[in-house]
Short mmCIF file of C-alpha atoms in Angstrom, two decimals:
data_model
loop_
_atom_site.label_atom_id
_atom_site.label_comp_id
_atom_site.label_asym_id
_atom_site.label_seq_id
_atom_site.Cartn_x
_atom_site.Cartn_y
_atom_site.Cartn_z
CA ILE A 28 17.71 -10.49 -60.07
CA ARG A 29 15.79 -12.62 -62.67
CA PRO A 30 16.88 -12.13 -66.25
CA LYS A 31 13.13 -10.89 -67.67
CA LYS A 32 13.95 -8.31 -65.02
CA ILE A 33 17.56 -7.17 -65.84
CA ASP A 34 16.22 -6.72 -69.47
CA ARG A 35 13.63 -4.38 -68.27
CA LEU A 36 16.02 -2.55 -66.56
CA ARG A 37 18.51 -2.34 -69.19
CA LYS A 38 15.50 -0.87 -71.47
CA TYR A 39 15.27 2.13 -69.10
CA PHE A 40 19.21 2.59 -68.08
CA ASN A 41 20.56 1.69 -71.23
CA PRO A 42 18.41 2.55 -74.40
CA HIS A 43 21.04 2.75 -77.18
CA ASP A 44 22.48 -0.36 -75.78
CA PHE A 45 19.49 -2.08 -75.15
CA GLU A 46 18.50 -2.22 -79.12
CA GLU A 47 21.81 -3.84 -80.01
CA TYR A 48 21.33 -6.53 -77.45
CA LYS A 49 17.79 -7.21 -78.42
CA ASN A 50 19.12 -7.67 -82.34
CA ILE A 51 21.85 -9.92 -80.60
CA LYS A 52 19.20 -12.15 -78.55
CA GLU A 53 16.72 -12.17 -81.16
CA ASN A 54 19.56 -13.52 -83.68
CA THR A 55 20.96 -16.04 -80.92
CA LYS A 56 17.00 -17.07 -80.52
CA LYS A 57 16.42 -17.53 -84.22
CA ALA A 58 19.88 -19.40 -84.34
CA GLU A 59 18.52 -22.04 -81.38
CA ILE A 60 15.04 -22.18 -83.28
CA GLN A 61 16.72 -23.71 -86.44
CA LEU A 62 19.15 -25.93 -84.53
CA ARG A 63 16.71 -27.63 -82.93
CA SER A 64 14.68 -27.94 -85.47
CA LEU A 65 17.30 -29.50 -87.53
CA LEU A 66 17.92 -32.04 -84.58
CA ASN A 67 14.01 -32.42 -84.05
CA GLU A 68 14.08 -33.63 -87.66
CA LEU A 69 17.14 -35.66 -87.83
CA GLY A 70 15.85 -37.58 -84.27
CA LYS A 71 12.52 -38.26 -85.78
CA LYS A 72 13.87 -40.27 -88.62
CA LEU A 73 16.44 -41.85 -87.03
CA SER A 74 14.06 -43.09 -83.98
CA GLU A 75 11.72 -44.09 -87.08
CA THR A 76 14.23 -45.74 -89.38
CA MET A 77 16.73 -47.36 -86.81
CA ALA A 78 14.61 -48.82 -84.12
CA LEU A 79 15.22 -45.99 -81.33
CA LYS A 80 12.01 -45.55 -80.30
CA LYS A 81 12.04 -47.29 -76.88
CA HIS A 82 15.60 -45.29 -76.45
CA GLN A 83 14.36 -41.96 -77.56
CA LYS A 84 11.36 -42.28 -74.64
CA ASN A 85 14.10 -43.03 -72.06
CA ILE A 86 15.95 -40.14 -73.06
CA GLN A 87 12.75 -37.71 -73.19
CA SER A 88 12.09 -39.15 -69.37
CA GLU A 89 15.45 -38.60 -68.28
CA LEU A 90 16.07 -35.00 -69.91
CA ILE A 91 12.62 -33.99 -67.88
CA LYS A 92 14.35 -35.42 -64.54
CA ALA A 93 17.52 -33.32 -65.52
CA GLY A 94 15.35 -30.06 -65.67
CA ILE A 95 16.72 -29.75 -69.65
CA PRO A 96 14.47 -28.27 -72.00
CA LEU A 97 14.83 -30.58 -74.95
CA LYS A 98 12.83 -33.20 -76.86
CA GLY A 99 13.85 -36.57 -77.09
CA GLU A 100 13.75 -36.44 -80.35
CA GLU A 101 16.30 -33.25 -80.24
CA PHE A 102 18.26 -35.08 -78.08
CA LEU A 103 18.73 -38.14 -80.33
CA GLY A 104 19.69 -35.55 -82.80
CA LEU A 105 22.41 -34.30 -80.59
CA GLN A 106 23.77 -37.74 -79.84
CA ILE A 107 24.17 -38.84 -83.51
CA LEU A 108 25.72 -35.89 -84.58
CA CYS A 109 28.12 -35.95 -81.74
CA LEU A 110 28.85 -39.40 -82.75
CA PHE A 111 29.39 -38.94 -86.93
CA ILE A 112 31.50 -35.15 -85.54
CA ALA A 113 34.00 -37.46 -83.05
CA ALA A 114 34.28 -40.34 -85.86
CA ILE A 115 35.12 -37.87 -88.86
CA LEU A 116 37.19 -35.47 -87.08
CA THR A 117 39.19 -38.96 -85.25
CA TYR A 118 39.41 -40.65 -88.41
CA TYR A 119 40.19 -37.31 -90.63
CA THR A 120 43.43 -37.17 -88.07
CA THR A 121 44.63 -40.96 -87.32
CA LYS A 122 43.32 -42.44 -90.32
CA SER A 123 42.25 -45.82 -88.23
CA MET A 124 38.77 -47.06 -88.49
CA LEU A 125 39.31 -48.51 -84.97
CA ILE A 126 40.19 -45.50 -83.05
CA SER A 127 37.78 -43.48 -84.79
CA PHE A 128 35.11 -46.00 -83.54
CA VAL A 129 36.39 -45.74 -80.30
CA PHE A 130 36.00 -41.86 -80.29
CA ALA A 131 32.38 -42.21 -82.26
CA VAL A 132 31.17 -44.33 -79.27
CA CYS A 133 32.32 -41.84 -76.49
CA GLY A 134 30.48 -39.01 -78.85
CA TRP A 135 27.79 -41.02 -78.37
CA ILE A 136 27.90 -41.71 -74.53
CA ALA A 137 29.29 -38.10 -73.85
CA PRO A 138 25.49 -36.38 -73.67
CA SER A 139 24.25 -39.21 -71.89
CA LEU A 140 26.76 -38.30 -68.93
CA MET A 141 25.95 -34.53 -69.34
CA ILE A 142 22.06 -35.69 -68.41
CA LYS A 143 22.96 -38.13 -65.57
CA PHE A 144 25.28 -35.10 -63.92
CA ARG A 145 22.62 -32.34 -64.39
CA LYS A 146 20.44 -34.87 -63.06
CA LYS A 147 22.46 -35.53 -60.10
CA LYS A 148 22.90 -31.95 -59.64
CA ARG A 149 19.65 -30.83 -59.64
CA TYR A 150 18.17 -33.86 -57.30
CA LYS A 151 20.81 -32.51 -54.60
CA LEU A 152 19.68 -28.96 -55.01
CA PHE A 153 16.06 -30.05 -54.84
CA SER A 154 17.04 -32.47 -51.64
CA GLU A 155 18.79 -29.26 -49.68
CA GLN A 156 15.47 -26.70 -50.90
CA LEU A 157 12.83 -29.66 -49.80
CA GLY A 158 12.89 -29.24 -45.71
CA ASP A 159 12.60 -25.63 -46.02
CA ALA A 160 9.22 -26.51 -48.75
CA ILE A 161 8.18 -28.57 -46.33
CA THR A 162 8.14 -25.72 -43.61
CA LEU A 163 6.53 -23.30 -45.68
CA ILE A 164 3.57 -25.81 -46.49
CA SER A 165 3.14 -26.59 -42.76
CA ASN A 166 3.54 -23.01 -41.86
CA SER A 167 0.42 -22.19 -44.38
CA LEU A 168 -1.94 -24.89 -43.43
CA LYS A 169 -1.41 -23.45 -39.72
CA ALA A 170 -2.22 -20.11 -40.82
CA GLY A 171 -5.53 -21.74 -42.46
CA TYR A 172 -4.34 -21.82 -46.16
CA SER A 173 -5.87 -24.87 -48.09
CA PHE A 174 -2.97 -27.70 -49.50
CA LEU A 175 -3.57 -25.89 -52.77
CA GLN A 176 -2.73 -22.39 -51.37
CA ALA A 177 0.11 -24.07 -49.52
CA VAL A 178 1.53 -25.36 -52.62
CA ASP A 179 1.23 -22.27 -54.51
CA SER A 180 3.20 -20.22 -51.62
CA VAL A 181 6.14 -23.04 -52.53
CA ALA A 182 5.73 -22.45 -55.91
CA THR A 183 5.96 -18.57 -56.03
CA GLU A 184 8.23 -17.85 -53.06
CA MET A 185 10.64 -20.69 -53.60
CA PRO A 186 13.95 -20.83 -55.67
CA SER A 187 14.32 -23.16 -58.38
CA PRO A 188 14.46 -26.14 -59.19
CA ILE A 189 11.95 -27.13 -56.43
CA SER A 190 9.41 -24.02 -57.58
CA ASP A 191 9.24 -24.95 -61.12
CA GLU A 192 8.22 -28.59 -60.09
CA PHE A 193 5.45 -27.37 -57.77
CA LYS A 194 4.32 -25.12 -60.66
CA LYS A 195 3.78 -27.94 -62.48
CA LEU A 196 1.93 -29.63 -59.47
CA LEU A 197 -0.15 -26.80 -59.18
CA ARG A 198 -0.84 -26.74 -62.88
CA GLU A 199 -2.09 -30.22 -62.91
CA LEU A 200 -4.24 -29.87 -59.76
CA ARG A 201 -5.93 -26.41 -61.27
CA LEU A 202 -6.54 -28.48 -64.24
CA GLY A 203 -8.43 -30.73 -62.32
CA SER A 204 -5.95 -33.80 -61.77
CA ASP A 205 -6.73 -35.66 -58.79
CA THR A 206 -4.49 -34.92 -55.58
CA GLU A 207 -2.77 -38.14 -55.30
CA GLU A 208 -2.21 -38.76 -59.11
CA ALA A 209 -0.24 -35.05 -59.32
CA LEU A 210 1.76 -35.70 -56.33
CA ASN A 211 3.01 -39.09 -58.43
CA ASN A 212 3.78 -37.36 -61.24
CA LEU A 213 5.86 -35.03 -59.39
CA TYR A 214 7.76 -38.12 -57.81
CA LYS A 215 8.22 -39.48 -61.49
CA ARG A 216 9.88 -36.17 -62.56
CA VAL A 217 12.13 -35.79 -59.26
CA GLU A 218 12.80 -39.42 -57.73
CA ILE A 219 14.17 -38.30 -54.09
CA ASP A 220 13.20 -40.41 -51.10
CA ASP A 221 12.77 -37.63 -48.86
CA LEU A 222 10.12 -36.61 -51.21
CA GLU A 223 8.49 -40.03 -51.58
CA LEU A 224 8.21 -39.60 -47.78
CA LEU A 225 6.59 -36.08 -47.99
CA ILE A 226 4.09 -37.72 -50.60
CA THR A 227 2.59 -40.70 -48.60
CA ALA A 228 2.42 -38.77 -45.83
CA VAL A 229 -0.15 -36.10 -47.62
CA ILE A 230 -2.03 -39.32 -49.37
CA ILE A 231 -2.36 -40.92 -45.95
CA GLN A 232 -3.48 -37.90 -44.43
CA ARG A 233 -6.16 -37.03 -46.98
CA GLU A 234 -7.81 -40.69 -46.50
CA ILE A 235 -7.64 -41.41 -43.05
CA GLY A 236 -7.33 -37.62 -41.52
CA GLY A 237 -5.06 -36.53 -39.01
CA ASN A 238 -3.33 -33.25 -38.57
CA LEU A 239 -0.81 -32.69 -41.86
CA SER A 240 1.18 -29.72 -39.80
CA GLU A 241 2.37 -31.57 -37.24
CA ILE A 242 3.08 -34.34 -39.74
CA LEU A 243 5.45 -32.26 -41.89
CA ASP A 244 7.22 -30.54 -39.29
CA ASN A 245 8.06 -34.16 -37.68
CA ILE A 246 9.35 -34.98 -41.58
CA SER A 247 11.09 -31.51 -42.13
CA SER A 248 12.88 -32.16 -38.96
CA THR A 249 14.06 -35.90 -40.20
CA ILE A 250 14.98 -34.10 -43.61
CA ARG A 251 17.36 -31.49 -41.78
CA GLU A 252 19.30 -34.62 -39.59
CA ARG A 253 19.69 -36.69 -42.52
CA ILE A 254 21.09 -33.68 -44.29
CA LYS A 255 23.30 -32.88 -41.47
CA LEU A 256 24.69 -36.43 -41.21
CA LYS A 257 25.38 -36.59 -45.07
CA GLY A 258 27.43 -33.60 -44.56
CA GLU A 259 29.33 -35.12 -41.39
CA ILE A 260 30.13 -38.26 -43.57
CA LYS A 261 31.06 -35.81 -46.38
CA THR A 262 33.27 -34.14 -44.30
CA LEU A 263 34.89 -37.48 -42.66
CA THR A 264 35.55 -38.62 -45.92
CA ALA A 265 36.97 -35.90 -47.66
CA GLN A 266 40.65 -37.29 -47.41
CA GLY A 267 39.69 -40.37 -49.34
CA ARG A 268 37.81 -38.44 -52.17
CA ILE A 269 40.81 -36.44 -52.41
CA SER A 270 42.86 -39.28 -52.93
CA GLY A 271 40.71 -40.44 -55.48
CA LEU A 272 40.81 -37.37 -57.34
CA ILE A 273 44.51 -37.18 -56.79
CA ILE A 274 45.17 -40.60 -58.42
CA SER A 275 42.48 -39.93 -61.50
CA LEU A 276 44.82 -36.89 -62.45
CA LEU A 277 48.06 -38.12 -62.04
CA PRO A 278 48.20 -39.77 -65.28
CA ILE A 279 47.47 -36.49 -67.19
CA GLY A 280 50.11 -34.72 -65.00
CA LEU A 281 52.46 -37.40 -65.52
CA GLY A 282 51.83 -37.07 -68.84
CA VAL A 283 52.71 -33.01 -69.42
CA VAL A 284 55.76 -33.46 -66.75
CA LEU A 285 57.33 -36.27 -69.29
CA TYR A 286 56.51 -34.19 -72.45
CA ALA A 287 57.99 -31.13 -70.91
CA ILE A 288 61.14 -32.89 -70.19
CA ASN A 289 61.33 -34.98 -73.39
CA PRO A 290 58.51 -33.90 -76.23
CA GLU A 291 59.93 -36.35 -78.92
CA TYR A 292 59.37 -39.28 -76.62
CA MET A 293 55.48 -38.72 -75.67
CA MET A 294 54.80 -37.34 -79.26
CA ILE A 295 54.96 -41.48 -80.09
CA LEU A 296 51.50 -41.36 -78.12
CA VAL A 297 50.02 -38.58 -80.80
CA LYS A 298 51.66 -39.43 -84.03
CA SER A 299 51.55 -43.81 -83.59
CA GLN A 300 48.33 -45.66 -84.04
CA ILE A 301 48.70 -47.86 -81.23
CA GLY A 302 49.30 -44.46 -78.88
CA LEU A 303 46.16 -42.97 -79.93
CA PHE A 304 44.47 -45.92 -78.80
CA ILE A 305 45.59 -46.24 -75.85
CA ILE A 306 44.85 -42.49 -75.13
CA GLY A 307 41.13 -43.13 -76.28
CA LEU A 308 40.93 -46.51 -74.24
CA SER A 309 42.63 -44.76 -71.24
CA ALA A 310 40.44 -41.92 -71.81
CA MET A 311 36.94 -44.44 -71.72
CA ASN A 312 38.52 -46.34 -68.92
CA GLN A 313 38.81 -43.01 -66.57
CA ILE A 314 35.39 -41.98 -67.85
CA ILE A 315 34.18 -45.49 -66.77
#
């Protein structure tokens, strides 16, 4: 059940708890608005004064692709905030400019890594849903629906994230955008090869004609076979991937074991500046 429907049900089944829940939700929303406003102002000033305008535009594009509801200025402010917090806390703990610089760089990079992770996860889910979406469009066309109505059926029937992107596509078409332009904008937001195949087929069919539902059935079959093949590859490479994970976690596990055996020996890494520098450098290498 979607969150909005849960809220409506809570209002009738738990009226006393609902008022308290509503107040908490309103206070949380106000705090979120204030924080986003602060980050927005910080990001705007920094992008103007520090020549980060191009970086802000690139970040805005990546945020749209990752489906994160933030503006580029807000995310830039978040990056600067993470940088200063990491630098100040590290310097306060170690009194070392070099180590605080290393952790400041990590604080700057960490939000960007979060975007890449969210983008990768979203693209993977979109790819898994695309085959069913193409089948739904094909069946709608066979039932006599127009292409616009078929897109509407995907936007209303399919789950997120594919429904969100097709809603944006539908909104552009209803506002008078050209079909080719709206489809290209969809591909700019979701750069997946299978989606490019669908968009190319639709554009060619609109130019030269043909049975679009039959073409879409073939594309859907191709996508399903490709997903099946990827699953088989993932199964065959499972042992190698697990080995890589174990090797990555081995230094951390070994450190915990050594600390349990001889705490004084391991505390040198935390108490000395060279030890903290080694930990920071190792963490950066693991991230890379």
